[in-house]
Each structure stands twice: as C-alpha cells, then as structure tokens.
CSV table of C-alpha atoms in Angstrom, one decimal:
chain,number,residue,atom,x,y,z
A,1,MET,CA,-39.6,28.7,-20.5
A,2,LYS,CA,-36.4,27.3,-22.1
A,3,PHE,CA,-36.0,25.2,-19.0
A,4,ALA,CA,-39.5,23.7,-19.3
A,5,LYS,CA,-39.0,22.9,-23.0
A,6,ARG,CA,-35.6,21.2,-22.3
A,7,ALA,CA,-37.0,19.1,-19.4
A,8,ALA,CA,-40.0,18.1,-21.5
A,9,ALA,CA,-37.7,17.0,-24.4
A,10,LEU,CA,-35.6,15.0,-22.1
A,11,LEU,CA,-38.7,13.3,-20.6
A,12,LEU,CA,-40.0,12.5,-24.1
A,13,ALA,CA,-36.7,11.0,-25.2
A,14,GLY,CA,-36.6,8.9,-22.1
A,15,LEU,CA,-40.1,7.5,-22.6
A,16,MET,CA,-39.2,6.6,-26.2
A,17,ALA,CA,-36.0,4.9,-25.1
A,18,LEU,CA,-37.9,3.0,-22.4
A,19,THR,CA,-39.9,1.2,-25.1
A,20,LEU,CA,-36.8,0.1,-26.9
A,21,THR,CA,-34.6,-1.0,-24.0
A,22,ALA,CA,-34.3,-4.4,-22.4
A,23,CYS,CA,-33.3,-2.9,-19.0
A,24,SER,CA,-35.7,-3.0,-16.1
A,25,PRO,CA,-38.0,0.1,-15.9
A,26,LYS,CA,-36.8,0.8,-12.4
A,27,GLN,CA,-33.1,0.9,-13.3
A,28,PHE,CA,-33.9,2.9,-16.5
A,29,ALA,CA,-35.9,5.4,-14.5
A,30,SER,CA,-33.0,5.8,-12.1
A,31,ASP,CA,-30.5,6.3,-14.9
A,32,LEU,CA,-32.9,8.7,-16.6
A,33,ILE,CA,-33.2,10.9,-13.5
A,34,ILE,CA,-29.4,11.0,-13.1
A,35,ASN,CA,-28.8,11.8,-16.7
A,36,ALA,CA,-31.5,14.5,-16.8
A,37,ALA,CA,-30.1,16.1,-13.6
A,38,THR,CA,-26.6,16.1,-15.2
A,39,ALA,CA,-27.9,17.6,-18.5
A,40,LEU,CA,-29.7,20.4,-16.6
A,41,GLY,CA,-26.6,21.2,-14.6
A,42,PHE,CA,-27.8,20.1,-11.2
A,43,VAL,CA,-25.1,17.4,-11.0
A,44,GLU,CA,-21.6,17.6,-12.4
A,45,ALA,CA,-20.6,15.0,-14.9
A,46,ASP,CA,-17.8,12.7,-13.7
A,47,ASP,CA,-15.8,11.6,-16.8
A,48,GLU,CA,-13.1,9.9,-14.7
A,49,GLU,CA,-13.4,6.3,-13.8
A,50,GLU,CA,-12.6,5.2,-10.3
A,51,THR,CA,-9.1,4.0,-10.0
A,52,THR,CA,-7.3,2.2,-7.2
A,53,ASN,CA,-4.3,3.8,-5.5
A,54,ASP,CA,-2.7,0.5,-4.5
A,55,ILE,CA,1.0,0.2,-5.4
A,56,TYR,CA,2.3,-3.2,-6.5
A,57,ALA,CA,6.1,-3.7,-6.6
A,58,PRO,CA,7.3,-5.1,-10.0
A,59,ALA,CA,9.3,-8.3,-10.1
A,60,GLY,CA,13.1,-8.0,-9.9
A,61,GLY,CA,16.0,-7.6,-7.5
A,62,GLU,CA,17.7,-10.0,-5.1
A,63,ILE,CA,18.5,-10.3,-1.5
A,64,THR,CA,21.7,-11.9,-0.1
A,65,PHE,CA,21.9,-11.8,3.6
A,66,PRO,CA,25.2,-10.6,5.1
A,67,ASP,CA,27.3,-12.7,7.5
A,68,GLY,CA,26.0,-10.5,10.4
A,69,LEU,CA,22.5,-11.9,9.9
A,70,GLN,CA,23.2,-15.4,11.3
A,71,ASP,CA,19.9,-16.5,12.8
A,72,THR,CA,17.1,-16.5,10.2
A,73,SER,CA,14.8,-18.8,12.2
A,74,VAL,CA,13.5,-16.2,14.7
A,75,HIS,CA,10.3,-14.2,14.0
A,76,LEU,CA,12.3,-11.2,12.9
A,77,ASN,CA,16.1,-10.6,12.7
A,78,GLN,CA,17.8,-7.5,11.2
A,79,VAL,CA,21.1,-6.0,10.6
A,80,ALA,CA,22.3,-2.8,8.9
A,81,GLU,CA,25.4,-2.9,6.8
A,82,ASN,CA,26.9,-0.4,4.3
A,83,GLY,CA,23.8,1.7,4.0
A,84,THR,CA,21.4,-1.2,3.7
A,85,LEU,CA,19.0,-2.7,6.2
A,86,TYR,CA,18.5,-6.5,5.9
A,87,VAL,CA,15.5,-8.1,7.5
A,88,ALA,CA,14.8,-11.9,7.8
A,89,PHE,CA,11.4,-12.9,9.1
A,90,ASN,CA,9.9,-16.3,9.8
A,91,GLY,CA,6.2,-17.1,10.5
A,92,ILE,CA,4.9,-13.6,10.9
A,93,THR,CA,1.7,-11.6,10.1
A,94,ASN,CA,2.9,-8.2,11.4
A,95,ARG,CA,6.3,-7.0,12.4
A,96,ASN,CA,8.2,-3.7,12.5
A,97,THR,CA,11.9,-3.1,11.8
A,98,GLU,CA,13.9,-0.9,14.1
A,99,TYR,CA,14.2,2.7,13.1
A,100,PHE,CA,16.7,3.8,10.5
A,101,VAL,CA,17.7,7.2,9.3
A,102,ALA,CA,16.9,8.2,5.7
A,103,ALA,CA,19.9,9.2,3.6
A,104,SER,CA,17.7,11.0,1.0
A,105,ASP,CA,14.1,11.4,0.1
A,106,SER,CA,13.8,7.8,-1.1
A,107,ILE,CA,14.6,4.2,-0.3
A,108,GLN,CA,14.6,1.1,-2.4
A,109,VAL,CA,12.7,-1.8,-0.9
A,110,THR,CA,13.2,-5.4,-2.2
A,111,ALA,CA,11.2,-8.1,-0.6
A,112,TYR,CA,10.1,-11.7,-1.0
A,113,ALA,CA,8.0,-14.2,1.0
A,114,THR,CA,6.3,-17.6,1.0
A,115,THR,CA,3.1,-18.7,2.6
A,116,ASP,CA,1.0,-21.9,2.9
A,117,SER,CA,-2.1,-19.9,1.9
A,118,THR,CA,-3.5,-20.6,-1.6
A,119,SER,CA,-5.7,-17.5,-1.7
A,120,LEU,CA,-3.9,-14.6,0.0
A,121,LEU,CA,-0.9,-14.2,-2.1
A,122,GLU,CA,0.4,-10.7,-1.2
A,123,PHE,CA,1.9,-8.9,1.7
A,124,LYS,CA,2.6,-5.2,2.4
A,125,VAL,CA,5.6,-3.0,3.4
A,126,ALA,CA,4.7,0.4,4.7
A,127,ILE,CA,6.9,3.2,6.2
A,128,TRP,CA,6.3,5.1,9.4
A,129,GLN,CA,8.1,8.2,10.7
A,130,LEU,CA,9.5,8.7,14.2
A,131,SER,CA,8.6,12.0,15.8
A,132,GLU,CA,11.4,14.5,16.8
A,133,ASP,CA,11.0,13.6,20.5
A,134,ARG,CA,11.0,9.8,19.6
A,135,ALA,CA,7.7,9.3,21.4
A,136,THR,CA,5.3,8.7,18.6
A,137,THR,CA,5.2,7.4,15.0
A,138,SER,CA,3.0,8.5,12.1
A,139,TYR,CA,2.3,6.7,8.8
A,140,VAL,CA,3.9,8.3,5.7
A,141,PRO,CA,1.1,8.6,3.2
A,142,GLY,CA,1.5,6.8,-0.1
A,143,THR,CA,4.2,4.4,1.2
A,144,THR,CA,2.3,1.1,1.4
A,145,VAL,CA,3.6,-1.2,-1.3
A,146,TYR,CA,2.2,-4.7,-2.1
A,147,TYR,CA,4.6,-7.6,-2.7
A,148,THR,CA,3.6,-10.9,-4.2
A,149,THR,CA,4.3,-14.2,-2.3
A,150,GLY,CA,5.8,-17.2,-4.0
A,151,GLY,CA,9.4,-16.7,-3.1
A,152,ASP,CA,10.5,-14.3,-5.9
A,153,CYS,CA,11.9,-10.9,-5.2
A,154,TYR,CA,10.0,-7.7,-6.0
A,155,THR,CA,11.5,-4.2,-5.8
A,156,TYR,CA,10.0,-0.7,-5.5
A,157,THR,CA,11.5,2.7,-4.8
A,158,ILE,CA,9.5,4.5,-2.1
A,159,THR,CA,9.7,8.3,-2.1
A,160,GLY,CA,8.4,11.2,0.1
A,161,LEU,CA,10.9,10.8,3.0
A,162,THR,CA,12.9,13.5,4.7
A,163,PRO,CA,16.7,13.1,4.8
A,164,GLY,CA,17.9,12.8,8.4
A,165,LYS,CA,14.6,11.7,9.8
A,166,TYR,CA,14.0,8.3,11.4
A,167,TYR,CA,11.7,5.7,9.9
A,168,LYS,CA,10.6,2.1,10.4
A,169,ALA,CA,9.2,-0.4,7.9
A,170,ASN,CA,6.1,-2.3,8.8
A,171,ILE,CA,5.8,-5.8,7.2
A,172,SER,CA,2.2,-7.1,7.3
A,173,TYR,CA,0.2,-10.0,6.0
A,174,ASP,CA,-3.6,-9.8,6.3
A,175,SER,CA,-4.4,-13.3,7.5
A,176,ALA,CA,-5.6,-14.8,10.8
A,177,SER,CA,-4.7,-18.3,9.8
A,178,TYR,CA,-1.6,-18.2,7.7
A,179,TYR,CA,1.9,-16.7,8.0
A,180,ILE,CA,4.7,-15.5,5.8
A,181,THR,CA,8.4,-16.2,5.8
A,182,GLY,CA,10.9,-14.3,3.8
A,183,GLY,CA,13.1,-11.2,3.7
A,184,VAL,CA,13.3,-7.5,3.1
A,185,LYS,CA,16.2,-5.4,1.9
A,186,ILE,CA,16.0,-1.6,2.4
A,187,GLU,CA,18.7,0.4,0.5
A,188,GLY,CA,19.4,4.1,1.0
A,189,ILE,CA,19.7,4.4,4.8
A,190,GLY,CA,22.0,7.0,6.1
A,191,SER,CA,23.6,5.1,9.0
A,192,ASP,CA,24.2,1.5,10.1
A,193,GLU,CA,23.0,2.4,13.6
A,194,LEU,CA,19.4,1.3,14.2
A,195,VAL,CA,17.2,2.8,16.9
A,196,ALA,CA,14.6,0.9,18.9
A,197,PRO,CA,12.8,3.5,21.1
A,198,GLU,CA,11.5,2.4,24.4
A,199,GLY,CA,7.9,1.3,24.3
A,200,ASP,CA,7.9,0.6,20.5
A,201,GLU,CA,5.9,-2.5,19.8
A,202,GLU,CA,7.5,-5.2,17.6
C-alpha cells in the first residue's frame, strides 16, 4: 500500500513539473522514469561524476644528451649512462626503446617533442614489462603518460614497477599524417646495459 501511494505521489509531482518545464516532454518523461526508479530503490543513485584516468605530465625538467648519443638524425637512437636512459627520435609515430632494468618501483620520465600538426598536440609514453623468459611483453597498467608537443620538457614519475625486472618505453603519436621529433630521458634504471630481445619489434 505504501509503495502504491509513493508511486502515485511521484507521478503527480512529475505531471505538475511537466507543466512548468521548458524541456521536451520526451526527455522529461525519460528523466522522470529514471528518477522514480532511483527513488523507489530499483536503481542505485550515482553521485560520482565520470572522470578521466588520463595522466598528463606537468611542465618542467630538461634533457641534455650525453656525448655517447652522437647521431640524433635517425628515427630512434638511445644510450644508457649513469642510471639514465637517453632517447633521441626523429620523424616517428611509434617506437620502442630497448629494455632496461628498473632500479626501484619508479622511474622519472622527461620528454619533449615537436610536430608540424596544428591539431594533435600531444604524444604518449607507456611502459611495458618483459616476461621472465624474455619471450613476451605486457603493458603495465596505469603507466601511459601524455606529453605536450611544442618543444618544451615535461616530467612525470611513473610508479608500479618491480625492481630488477626489465621494461621498455613505448613512444607513440596517434597520427597517420604527421610525425614527432624530440627526446626522452628515463631516470632510475638499474644498469647501463640495455637488452633488445630477438624478435622484438622496433
């Protein structure tokens, strides 16, 4: 009985509001049904707004390539020195670094790039882990970081790694017509020896 009275009251309130609203009757009816179902307990209320999980690196940092990185004109050139991996890339849309060992559970990634595009003004750096048998790789969840093009450096600390495990960084730019040129510096690697497993695609 209480249920019927509650439903009738909701319907009456809805009809009264319909005469006062400028919304379309169809949209109003849809909202009314959803609100009524929520009030009657058939649908759980969702008080949280949808939020994006995209990570954007803040501006800051700098990259100075070491002497060991002589040729910066090739598509991708890299060298590890004193616990830091330096990567120079030229005219790419998607490239992987060689594998490096993590010194701790985090690395600091500084990156910059330029492009001729006037609309797509960001690129991504994501981390992939090498399996124990060095046969496969798997994406490390939550490690995709967006960097802004324009030539300035942006820096972000990526966490969630396992010390002693091997990882690679994937640098990608989601364009079929334009390319990016720039550099990446990854601080916090545990060895200056890089690994390029057989069959790994660059």
